[in-house]
Coordinates of C-alpha atoms in Angstrom, one line a residue:
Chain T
X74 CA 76.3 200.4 80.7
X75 CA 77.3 197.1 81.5
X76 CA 74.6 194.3 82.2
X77 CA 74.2 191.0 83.0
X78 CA 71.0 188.8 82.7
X79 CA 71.2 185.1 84.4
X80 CA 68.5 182.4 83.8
X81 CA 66.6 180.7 85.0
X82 CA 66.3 182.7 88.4
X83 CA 65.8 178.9 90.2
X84 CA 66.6 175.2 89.1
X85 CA 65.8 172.8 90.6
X86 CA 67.5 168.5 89.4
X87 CA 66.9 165.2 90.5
X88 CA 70.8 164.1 91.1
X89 CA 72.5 163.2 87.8
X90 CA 70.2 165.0 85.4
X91 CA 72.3 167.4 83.5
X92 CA 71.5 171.2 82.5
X93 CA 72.8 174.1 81.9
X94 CA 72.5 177.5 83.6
X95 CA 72.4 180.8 81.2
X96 CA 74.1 184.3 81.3
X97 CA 73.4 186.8 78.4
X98 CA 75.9 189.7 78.7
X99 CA 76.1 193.3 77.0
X100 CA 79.1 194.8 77.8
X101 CA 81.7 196.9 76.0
X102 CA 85.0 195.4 75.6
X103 CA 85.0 192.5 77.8
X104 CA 88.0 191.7 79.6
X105 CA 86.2 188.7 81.3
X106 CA 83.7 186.6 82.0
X107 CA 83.5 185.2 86.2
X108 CA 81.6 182.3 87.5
X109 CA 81.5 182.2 91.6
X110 CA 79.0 179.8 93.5
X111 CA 78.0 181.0 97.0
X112 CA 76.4 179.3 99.3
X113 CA 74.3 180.5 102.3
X114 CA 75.6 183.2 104.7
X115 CA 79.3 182.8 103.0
X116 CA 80.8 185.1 100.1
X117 CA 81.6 184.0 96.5
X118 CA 83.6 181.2 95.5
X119 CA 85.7 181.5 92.3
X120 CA 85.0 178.9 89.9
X121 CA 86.3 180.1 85.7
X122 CA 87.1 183.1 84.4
X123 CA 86.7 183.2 80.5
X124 CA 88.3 186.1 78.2
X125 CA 87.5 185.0 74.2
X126 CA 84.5 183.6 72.0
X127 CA 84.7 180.0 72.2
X128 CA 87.1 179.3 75.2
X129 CA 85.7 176.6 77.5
X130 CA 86.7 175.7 81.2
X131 CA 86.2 172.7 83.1
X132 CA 85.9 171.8 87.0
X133 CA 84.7 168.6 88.5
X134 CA 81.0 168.0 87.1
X135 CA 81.2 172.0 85.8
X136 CA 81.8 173.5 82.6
X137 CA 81.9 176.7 80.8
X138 CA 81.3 178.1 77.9
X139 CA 81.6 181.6 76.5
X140 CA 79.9 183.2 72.9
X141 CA 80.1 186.9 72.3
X142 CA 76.7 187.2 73.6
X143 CA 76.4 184.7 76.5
X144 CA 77.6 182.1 78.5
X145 CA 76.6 179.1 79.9
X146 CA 77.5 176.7 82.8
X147 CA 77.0 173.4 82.1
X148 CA 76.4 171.1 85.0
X149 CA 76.7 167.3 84.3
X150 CA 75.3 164.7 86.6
X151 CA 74.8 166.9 89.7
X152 CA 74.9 166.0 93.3
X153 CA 73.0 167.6 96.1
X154 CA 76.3 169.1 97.2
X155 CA 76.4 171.5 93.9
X156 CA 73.4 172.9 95.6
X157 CA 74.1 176.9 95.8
X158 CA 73.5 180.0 94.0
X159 CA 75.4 180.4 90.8
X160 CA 76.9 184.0 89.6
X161 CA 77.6 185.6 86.3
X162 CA 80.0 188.5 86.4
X163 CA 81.6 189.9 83.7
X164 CA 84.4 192.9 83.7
X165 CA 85.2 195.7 81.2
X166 CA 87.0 199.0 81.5
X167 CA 88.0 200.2 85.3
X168 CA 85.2 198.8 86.7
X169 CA 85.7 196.0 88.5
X170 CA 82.8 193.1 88.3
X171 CA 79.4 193.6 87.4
X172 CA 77.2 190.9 89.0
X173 CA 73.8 189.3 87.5
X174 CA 71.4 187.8 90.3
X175 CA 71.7 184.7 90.0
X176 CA 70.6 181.0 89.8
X177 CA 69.8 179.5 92.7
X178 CA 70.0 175.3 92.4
X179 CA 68.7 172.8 94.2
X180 CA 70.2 169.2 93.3
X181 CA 67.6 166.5 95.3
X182 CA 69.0 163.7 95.9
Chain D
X297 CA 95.0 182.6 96.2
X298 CA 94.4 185.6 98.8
X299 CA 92.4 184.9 102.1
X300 CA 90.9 187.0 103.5
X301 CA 89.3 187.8 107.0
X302 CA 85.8 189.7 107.3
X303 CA 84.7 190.7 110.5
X304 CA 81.8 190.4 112.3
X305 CA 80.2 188.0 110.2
X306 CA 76.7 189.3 111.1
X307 CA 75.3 191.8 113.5
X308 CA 71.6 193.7 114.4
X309 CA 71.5 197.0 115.1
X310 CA 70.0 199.6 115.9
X311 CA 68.3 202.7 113.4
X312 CA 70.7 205.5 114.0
X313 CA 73.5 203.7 115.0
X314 CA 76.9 202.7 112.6
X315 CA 78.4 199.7 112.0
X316 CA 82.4 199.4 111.0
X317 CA 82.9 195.9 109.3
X318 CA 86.3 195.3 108.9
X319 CA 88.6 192.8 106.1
X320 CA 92.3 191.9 106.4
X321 CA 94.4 190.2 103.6
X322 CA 97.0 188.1 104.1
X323 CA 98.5 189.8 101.2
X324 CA 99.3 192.9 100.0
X325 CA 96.6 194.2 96.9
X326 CA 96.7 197.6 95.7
X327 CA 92.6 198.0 95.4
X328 CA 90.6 196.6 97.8
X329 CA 86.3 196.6 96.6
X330 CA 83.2 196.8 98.5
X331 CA 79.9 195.2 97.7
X332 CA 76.4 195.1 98.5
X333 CA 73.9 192.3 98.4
X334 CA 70.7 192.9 99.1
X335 CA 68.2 190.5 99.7
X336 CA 67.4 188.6 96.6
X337 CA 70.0 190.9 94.6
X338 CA 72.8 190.9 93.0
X339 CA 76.1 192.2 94.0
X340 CA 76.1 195.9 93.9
X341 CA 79.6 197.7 94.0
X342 CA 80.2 200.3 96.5
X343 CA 83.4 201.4 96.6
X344 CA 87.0 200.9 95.7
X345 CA 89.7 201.5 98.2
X346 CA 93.2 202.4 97.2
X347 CA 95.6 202.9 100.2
X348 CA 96.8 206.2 100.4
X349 CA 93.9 207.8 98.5
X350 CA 90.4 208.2 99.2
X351 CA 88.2 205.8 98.2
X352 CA 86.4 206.4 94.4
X353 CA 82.1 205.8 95.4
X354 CA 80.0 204.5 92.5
X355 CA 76.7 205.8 91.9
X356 CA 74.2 206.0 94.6
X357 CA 76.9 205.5 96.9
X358 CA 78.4 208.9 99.1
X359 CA 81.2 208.9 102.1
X360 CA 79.1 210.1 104.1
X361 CA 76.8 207.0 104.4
X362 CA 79.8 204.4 103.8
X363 CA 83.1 206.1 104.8
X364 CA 86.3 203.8 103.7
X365 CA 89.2 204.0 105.7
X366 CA 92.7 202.6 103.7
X367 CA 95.4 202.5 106.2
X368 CA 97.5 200.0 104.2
X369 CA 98.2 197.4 101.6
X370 CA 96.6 194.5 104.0
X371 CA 93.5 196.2 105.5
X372 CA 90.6 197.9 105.0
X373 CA 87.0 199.2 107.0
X374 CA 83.7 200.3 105.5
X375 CA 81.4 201.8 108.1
X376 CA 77.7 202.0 107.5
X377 CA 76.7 205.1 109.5
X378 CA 73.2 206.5 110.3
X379 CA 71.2 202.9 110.0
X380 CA 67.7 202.4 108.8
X381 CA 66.3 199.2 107.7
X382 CA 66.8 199.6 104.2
X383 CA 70.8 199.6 104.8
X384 CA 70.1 195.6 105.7
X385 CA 71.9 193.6 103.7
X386 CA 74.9 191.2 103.0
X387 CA 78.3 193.6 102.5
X388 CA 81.3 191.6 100.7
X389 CA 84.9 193.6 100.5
X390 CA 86.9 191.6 97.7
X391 CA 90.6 191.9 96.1
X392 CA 91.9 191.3 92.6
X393 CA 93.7 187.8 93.0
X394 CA 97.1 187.2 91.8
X395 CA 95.5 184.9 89.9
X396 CA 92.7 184.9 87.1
X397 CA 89.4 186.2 89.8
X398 CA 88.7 188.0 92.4
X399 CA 88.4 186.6 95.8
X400 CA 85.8 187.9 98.2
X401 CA 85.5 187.4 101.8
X402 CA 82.8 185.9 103.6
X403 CA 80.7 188.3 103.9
X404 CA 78.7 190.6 107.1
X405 CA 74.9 189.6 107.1
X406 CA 73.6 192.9 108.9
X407 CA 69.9 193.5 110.5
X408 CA 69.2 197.0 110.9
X409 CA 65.9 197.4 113.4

């Protein structure tokens, strides 16, 4: 069964101190990994989706990473507006996504 | 990327009573997806929708709680029948993008009392 483990479950930054959020995966046969941020009372928002060991992805002050046991989002100099909560999904076989819970950041300014 | 349009964006209801939330994409998808989110959760799959087909339920999930109508490639309802409390939660239908995710709509916050 495929599971997904995010850490930590809250963060919170002064603006412009770095860090990086965590998702362990087990999974078998991963076709890919998903980040999405959502923010209150609205539905995911696609950020990376990452298929291999190694590949990396970059938007704005966000960037990914994938091993064959994890990935990470690394957030550089953050602003109050990357304030949300932070998804890991990954996807194998027919099934579609399979969500962790979450990090929920809070960038002060 | 796809849009879509969830609809209503929250509601409070009543035990005993159903609720029919409703998504339209401005595209046509062959498999439309249905989540839960419950409170401090993550997001739980439901069911996928296929148009012409009945809809395949994952575990814990039956029809006759969360029916799925599939009339065609654009649009798609869940209804959440027979309400208790526990059924309160945030419910997300989603489509595979022509692209490299998924795209979800906005989500129905729903209060069941």
């Amino acid at each position: 069964e495929d599971q997904v483990t995010q850490s930590p479950e809250a963060l919170r930054l002064q603006e412009g101190e770095s860090s990086s959020l965590n998702c362990s995966y087990t999974v078998s046969g991963l076709r890919g990994l998903f980040w999405y941020r959502q923010d209150p009372g609205k539905g995911p928002e696609f950020l990376f989706t990452l298929y291999s060991a190694g590949e990396e992805k970059e938007k704005e002050r966000l960037k990914a990473t994938l091993t064959k046991k994890e990935s990470f989002l690394h957030i550089t100099a953050p602003k109050p507006e990357d304030s949300a909560t932070y998804l890991c999904a990954v996807n194998s076989g027919n099934t579609p996504l399979v969500f962790g819970k979450g990090t929920r950041l809070s960038v002060i300014a | 990327s796809a849009v879509i349009s969830q609809k209503p964006s929250r509601d409070i209801c009543q035990r005993g009573t159903s609720l029919t939330i409703q998504c339209q994409v401005d595209s046509q998808v062959t498999m439309m997806f249905w989540y839960r989110q419950q409170p401090g959760q993550s997001l739980t799959l439901i069911a996928t929708a296929n148009q012409g087909s009945e809809a395949t339920y994952e575990s814990g999930f039956v029809i006759d709680k969360f029916p799925i109508s599939r009339p065609n490639l654009t649009f798609s309802t869940l209804t959440v029948s027979n309400m208790s409390p526990e059924d309160s939660s945030i419910y997300l239908c989603s489509v595979r993008d022509s692209g490299e995710g998924y795209t979800f709509g906005s989500g129905t916050r729903l209060t069941v009392v």
